[in-house]
Amino acid sequence: MSDIKTYEYVWLDGFKPEPSLRSKVKATDLRGTDKGEMNDSMPPKWSFDGSSTQQAEGGSSDCLLIPVQKYDNPTNPDHLVMCEVLAADSSVHPSNTRVAAAEVATDEWWFGFEQEYFFTNPDGSPLGWEDGEPRAQGDYYCGVGADNVAGREISEMHLQACLDAGINLTGTNAEVALGQWEYQCFGKGVKAGDDLWMSRYLLYKIAEEYGVGVNIHPKPKKGDWNGSGMHANFSNEEMRTAGSKELFHSMCDKLGAVHEEGIASYGSDNDQRLTGLHETQKITEFSYGVSDRGASIRIPVYTVEHDWNGYLEDRRPASNADPYKIIAHIVGTLTK
Ligand code: MG
């Protein structure tokens, strides 16, 4: 049997305002010369040409890939590896948003991200929109039937691939617009961000096999069509086990006091989505309320019914937000 193992290194590039995902595959013999660099849990460091990813100038373009999270992969390659990017001198690269999240987010912080997105045709139109704009919204959310749903097979493949990789997807559903979907991704500490990025990577890659694209822009279709968000549910130990109305209100107030800073961390073009319509609060306003889907932060009925022990749902993050920035903002604000 071959001792060659294959690792798909995944990282975030230097594109703005949001990074894109990049990857390359390393095949390595654990018995061979690489062994000295291996520890038990992680494959070796690697490097790439940062001048091709807007992470370096051409003259001195090496950037370093530092594996931080490894996932089993039932198909090829053997493992998926989430990486941080360092500059050639081993300093933290400006594109590396993970470091700030890892500094503040211990595993007592739990996150449930509700990732919404559209599948797209090669011309960029949403899947199912080949013959022009479909019937108005109404039949598509959690719908069934060929005239109501587009892309289910890919969504189901993606769910299974994530579960096989040990990424804790807790559900999927067809969304309000035709071709729009959601999945929910649960994780603890900074790994919640790693898992969300890797789940996106798998979504793009699996859809690629079908010749289908993925669009995570918060408002891909103007007009009376829902945008895409990434509601961020979160809690810490105190919220789950020693909560009170005062605690939850004070947390909402703290986040409200830095609303603009939050919006800056919650994805670009979010003003096109946070309009006060389609179950959103206006981007210029901050509010919170029990069971209020028109608020910036919703206090779930679950939390109130459990004697104020539970979680909060920040409804502001856009679908294209960097989960590391969300984690850094929420935990950073609430632990100050
Ligand atoms: Mg949704």
Coordinates of C-alpha atoms and ligand atoms in Angstrom, one line a residue:
M1 CA 0.0 0.0 0.0
S2 CA 1.3 3.4 -0.9
D3 CA 2.4 5.7 2.0
I4 CA 1.8 8.8 -0.2
K5 CA -0.8 11.0 1.3
T6 CA -2.5 13.9 -0.5
Y7 CA -3.4 17.1 1.2
E8 CA -5.5 19.9 -0.4
Y9 CA -4.2 23.2 1.2
V10 CA -6.9 25.9 1.3
W11 CA -6.3 29.5 2.0
L12 CA -7.7 33.0 1.6
D13 CA -6.2 35.3 -1.0
G14 CA -5.6 39.1 -0.8
F15 CA -8.6 40.2 -2.8
K16 CA -10.7 43.0 -1.5
P17 CA -13.2 43.7 0.0
E18 CA -13.6 40.0 0.5
P19 CA -11.0 37.3 0.0
S20 CA -11.5 34.4 -2.4
L21 CA -10.6 30.8 -1.7
R22 CA -7.5 29.3 -3.2
S23 CA -6.1 25.8 -3.0
K24 CA -3.4 23.5 -4.2
V25 CA -2.6 19.8 -3.6
K26 CA 0.5 18.4 -2.0
A27 CA 1.4 14.7 -2.4
T28 CA 3.9 13.6 0.3
D29 CA 5.4 10.4 1.5
L30 CA 5.3 10.3 5.3
R31 CA 8.3 8.0 5.4
G32 CA 10.4 10.3 3.3
T33 CA 12.2 13.6 3.6
D34 CA 9.1 15.5 4.6
K35 CA 8.8 13.5 7.8
G36 CA 11.1 15.9 9.7
E37 CA 8.6 18.7 9.2
M38 CA 5.6 16.6 10.1
N39 CA 4.0 16.5 13.5
D40 CA 1.3 14.0 14.4
S41 CA -1.6 16.2 13.5
M42 CA -0.7 18.6 10.8
P43 CA 1.0 18.3 7.4
P44 CA 4.1 20.5 6.8
K45 CA 4.2 24.2 6.1
W46 CA 4.2 25.1 2.4
S47 CA 4.4 28.1 0.2
F48 CA 2.9 29.7 -2.8
D49 CA 3.3 32.6 -5.2
G50 CA 1.7 35.6 -3.5
S51 CA 2.1 37.8 -6.6
S52 CA -0.7 35.8 -8.3
T53 CA -3.1 36.2 -5.4
Q54 CA -2.7 39.9 -4.6
Q55 CA -0.6 39.0 -1.5
A56 CA 2.9 40.0 -2.7
E57 CA 4.8 42.0 -5.2
G58 CA 6.5 40.2 -8.1
G59 CA 10.1 40.7 -6.9
S60 CA 9.7 38.8 -3.6
S61 CA 6.6 36.8 -3.9
D62 CA 6.8 33.8 -1.6
C63 CA 4.1 33.6 1.0
L64 CA 3.9 30.8 3.6
L65 CA 1.0 28.4 4.2
I66 CA 0.6 27.4 7.8
P67 CA -1.8 24.5 8.3
V68 CA -4.2 25.2 11.2
Q69 CA -7.1 22.8 10.7
K70 CA -7.1 19.4 9.0
Y71 CA -10.2 17.6 7.7
D72 CA -10.6 14.0 6.6
N73 CA -11.9 13.7 3.0
P74 CA -13.6 10.5 1.9
T75 CA -12.7 11.1 -1.7
N76 CA -9.5 12.6 -3.2
P77 CA -7.4 14.1 -1.8
D78 CA -7.0 12.3 1.5
H79 CA -7.2 15.5 3.6
L80 CA -8.4 19.1 3.4
V81 CA -6.2 21.6 5.2
M82 CA -7.2 25.1 6.2
C83 CA -4.2 27.4 6.3
E84 CA -3.1 30.8 7.6
V85 CA -1.0 32.9 5.3
L86 CA 2.3 34.4 6.6
A87 CA 4.6 36.7 4.7
A88 CA 8.0 35.3 3.7
D89 CA 9.6 36.7 6.9
S90 CA 7.0 34.7 8.9
S91 CA 5.1 37.8 10.0
V92 CA 1.3 37.7 9.9
H93 CA 0.2 38.7 6.4
P94 CA -2.3 41.6 6.2
S95 CA -4.8 39.3 4.5
N96 CA -4.7 36.9 7.5
T97 CA -7.9 37.7 9.4
R98 CA -7.9 34.5 11.3
V99 CA -5.2 35.6 13.8
A100 CA -7.5 38.3 15.3
A101 CA -10.3 35.8 15.7
A102 CA -8.1 33.2 17.3
E103 CA -6.8 35.7 19.8
V104 CA -10.2 36.3 21.4
A105 CA -12.4 33.3 20.6
T106 CA -12.0 30.4 23.1
D107 CA -14.0 27.2 22.6
E108 CA -16.7 28.5 25.1
W109 CA -17.9 30.7 22.2
W110 CA -20.3 28.7 20.0
F111 CA -21.3 29.9 16.6
G112 CA -24.1 28.8 14.2
F113 CA -23.7 30.5 10.8
E114 CA -26.7 30.5 8.4
Q115 CA -25.0 30.7 5.0
E116 CA -27.3 31.8 2.2
Y117 CA -26.2 31.7 -1.4
F118 CA -27.4 31.3 -5.0
F119 CA -26.4 28.6 -7.5
T120 CA -25.6 30.2 -10.9
N121 CA -25.5 29.3 -14.5
P122 CA -22.4 30.0 -16.6
D123 CA -23.8 33.3 -17.7
G124 CA -24.2 34.4 -14.0
S125 CA -27.9 34.1 -13.8
P126 CA -29.4 32.1 -10.9
L127 CA -30.0 28.5 -11.5
G128 CA -33.6 28.0 -12.7
W129 CA -33.7 31.4 -14.3
E130 CA -32.7 30.2 -17.7
D131 CA -35.9 31.4 -19.3
G132 CA -35.9 34.8 -17.6
E133 CA -37.3 36.0 -14.4
P134 CA -39.4 33.2 -12.7
R135 CA -42.7 33.6 -11.0
A136 CA -42.7 35.9 -8.0
Q137 CA -41.4 34.6 -4.6
G138 CA -43.8 32.5 -2.6
D139 CA -43.4 28.9 -3.7
Y140 CA -39.7 28.4 -3.4
Y141 CA -38.8 28.5 0.3
C142 CA -38.5 24.9 1.5
G143 CA -40.3 24.0 -1.8
V144 CA -40.4 20.7 -3.7
G145 CA -40.9 20.0 -7.4
A146 CA -39.0 20.8 -10.6
D147 CA -40.8 24.2 -11.1
N148 CA -40.1 25.3 -7.5
V149 CA -36.5 24.1 -6.8
A150 CA -33.2 24.3 -8.6
G151 CA -29.9 22.8 -7.4
R152 CA -31.1 20.3 -4.8
E153 CA -28.8 17.5 -5.8
I154 CA -25.7 19.8 -5.3
S155 CA -27.0 21.0 -1.9
E156 CA -27.4 17.4 -0.8
M157 CA -24.0 16.4 -2.1
H158 CA -22.5 19.3 -0.2
L159 CA -24.2 18.4 3.0
Q160 CA -22.9 14.8 2.9
A161 CA -19.4 16.0 2.0
C162 CA -19.3 18.4 4.9
L163 CA -20.5 15.7 7.4
D164 CA -18.0 13.3 6.0
A165 CA -15.2 15.9 6.6
G166 CA -16.3 16.4 10.2
I167 CA -17.8 19.8 9.5
N168 CA -21.0 20.2 11.6
L169 CA -23.7 21.2 9.2
T170 CA -26.9 21.1 11.1
G171 CA -29.3 21.6 8.3
T172 CA -30.1 22.9 4.7
N173 CA -33.1 24.4 3.0
A174 CA -34.2 25.9 -0.2
E175 CA -34.6 29.6 0.3
V176 CA -37.1 32.3 -0.7
A177 CA -35.8 33.0 -4.2
L178 CA -35.5 30.3 -6.9
G179 CA -32.0 28.9 -7.0
Q180 CA -31.2 30.3 -3.5
W181 CA -30.2 27.9 -0.7
E182 CA -29.1 28.0 2.9
Y183 CA -27.1 25.7 5.1
Q184 CA -26.4 26.0 8.8
C185 CA -22.8 25.4 10.1
F186 CA -22.1 25.0 13.8
G187 CA -18.7 25.3 15.4
K188 CA -16.8 26.4 18.5
G189 CA -14.1 29.0 18.9
V190 CA -12.1 29.9 15.8
K191 CA -12.7 26.5 14.3
A192 CA -16.3 27.8 13.6
G193 CA -14.6 30.2 11.1
D194 CA -12.4 27.5 9.7
D195 CA -15.4 25.2 9.2
L196 CA -17.4 27.8 7.5
W197 CA -14.6 28.7 5.1
M198 CA -14.0 25.0 4.4
S199 CA -17.8 24.4 3.9
R200 CA -17.8 27.2 1.3
Y201 CA -14.8 25.6 -0.4
L202 CA -16.5 22.3 -0.6
L203 CA -19.7 24.0 -2.0
Y204 CA -17.8 25.8 -4.8
K205 CA -15.9 22.6 -5.6
I206 CA -18.9 20.3 -5.7
A207 CA -20.9 22.7 -7.7
E208 CA -18.0 23.0 -10.1
E209 CA -18.5 19.3 -11.0
Y210 CA -22.0 20.2 -12.2
G211 CA -20.8 23.2 -14.2
V212 CA -22.6 25.4 -11.7
G213 CA -21.3 28.5 -9.9
V214 CA -22.0 29.8 -6.4
N215 CA -22.8 33.4 -5.8
I216 CA -22.5 34.7 -2.2
H217 CA -23.1 38.4 -3.0
P218 CA -25.8 39.8 -0.5
K219 CA -28.0 41.1 -3.3
P220 CA -27.4 39.3 -6.6
K221 CA -30.8 40.2 -8.0
K222 CA -32.2 43.7 -7.7
G223 CA -35.9 44.1 -7.2
D224 CA -38.3 42.2 -5.1
W225 CA -36.0 39.3 -4.6
N226 CA -34.6 38.3 -1.2
G227 CA -30.9 39.0 -0.7
S228 CA -28.5 36.6 1.0
G229 CA -27.3 36.9 4.5
M230 CA -25.3 35.0 7.0
H231 CA -27.1 35.3 10.3
A232 CA -24.7 34.6 13.1
N233 CA -26.1 32.8 16.1
F234 CA -23.7 32.9 19.1
S235 CA -23.4 32.1 22.8
N236 CA -20.9 31.7 25.5
E237 CA -21.0 29.7 28.7
E238 CA -22.6 32.4 30.8
M239 CA -25.4 33.0 28.1
R240 CA -26.1 29.3 28.0
T241 CA -26.1 28.5 31.8
A242 CA -26.2 31.7 33.9
G243 CA -28.2 34.0 31.6
S244 CA -30.6 36.8 32.5
K245 CA -32.6 39.4 30.7
E246 CA -30.1 42.0 31.9
L247 CA -27.2 40.0 30.5
F248 CA -28.7 39.6 27.1
H249 CA -29.8 43.2 26.9
S250 CA -26.4 44.5 28.0
M251 CA -24.7 42.4 25.3
C252 CA -27.1 43.8 22.6
D253 CA -26.4 47.3 23.9
K254 CA -22.6 46.7 23.7
L255 CA -22.9 45.5 20.1
G256 CA -25.2 48.4 19.3
A257 CA -22.7 50.9 20.6
V258 CA -20.2 49.7 17.9
H259 CA -22.8 49.1 15.2
E260 CA -20.8 50.8 12.4
E261 CA -17.7 48.9 13.3
G262 CA -19.8 45.7 13.1
I263 CA -21.2 46.6 9.7
A264 CA -17.6 47.2 8.5
S265 CA -16.8 43.6 9.6
Y266 CA -20.0 42.0 8.2
G267 CA -19.4 42.0 4.4
S268 CA -19.5 44.5 1.5
D269 CA -22.5 45.7 -0.4
N270 CA -24.6 44.9 2.7
D271 CA -26.5 48.2 2.2
Q272 CA -28.2 46.6 -0.8
R273 CA -29.6 43.9 1.5
L274 CA -30.2 45.7 4.9
T275 CA -33.0 47.9 3.6
G276 CA -35.6 47.4 6.3
L277 CA -37.5 45.1 3.8
H278 CA -37.3 41.3 3.4
E279 CA -36.9 40.6 7.1
T280 CA -34.0 43.0 7.7
Q281 CA -33.3 46.1 9.7
K282 CA -32.0 49.2 7.9
I283 CA -28.2 49.3 7.8
T284 CA -28.1 52.7 9.4
E285 CA -30.2 51.6 12.4
F286 CA -29.6 49.2 15.3
S287 CA -32.3 47.4 17.2
Y288 CA -32.9 44.2 19.1
G289 CA -36.0 42.4 20.2
V290 CA -37.5 39.1 21.2
S291 CA -38.4 37.0 18.2
D292 CA -38.0 40.1 16.0
R293 CA -36.8 39.3 12.5
G294 CA -36.9 42.9 11.5
A295 CA -34.3 43.7 14.2
S296 CA -30.5 43.8 13.9
I297 CA -30.2 41.3 16.7
R298 CA -33.0 38.8 17.5
I299 CA -33.4 37.4 21.0
P300 CA -34.8 34.0 20.2
V301 CA -38.0 32.8 21.9
Y302 CA -35.9 29.7 22.9
T303 CA -33.7 31.9 25.1
V304 CA -36.6 33.6 26.8
E305 CA -38.5 30.4 27.4
H306 CA -35.3 28.8 28.9
D307 CA -35.3 31.5 31.6
W308 CA -32.9 33.7 29.6
N309 CA -30.4 30.9 29.0
G310 CA -29.5 30.4 25.3
Y311 CA -28.1 32.4 22.5
L312 CA -28.5 35.5 20.3
E313 CA -28.9 35.9 16.6
D314 CA -27.0 38.7 14.9
R315 CA -29.0 39.1 11.7
R316 CA -26.7 41.8 10.2
P317 CA -23.8 39.8 8.6
A318 CA -24.0 39.5 4.8
S319 CA -23.6 36.2 3.0
N320 CA -20.2 37.3 1.7
A321 CA -18.9 38.1 5.2
D322 CA -15.6 36.7 6.5
P323 CA -16.5 34.6 9.5
Y324 CA -13.2 35.3 11.1
K325 CA -14.1 39.0 11.1
I326 CA -17.6 38.3 12.6
I327 CA -16.0 36.2 15.4
A328 CA -13.4 38.8 16.1
H329 CA -16.0 41.6 16.3
I330 CA -18.6 39.8 18.4
V331 CA -16.2 38.2 20.9
G332 CA -13.9 41.2 20.9
T333 CA -16.8 43.5 21.7
L334 CA -18.3 41.4 24.4
T335 CA -15.1 40.5 26.2
K336 CA -13.7 44.1 26.3
Ligands
MG1 MG -32.5 31.9 5.7

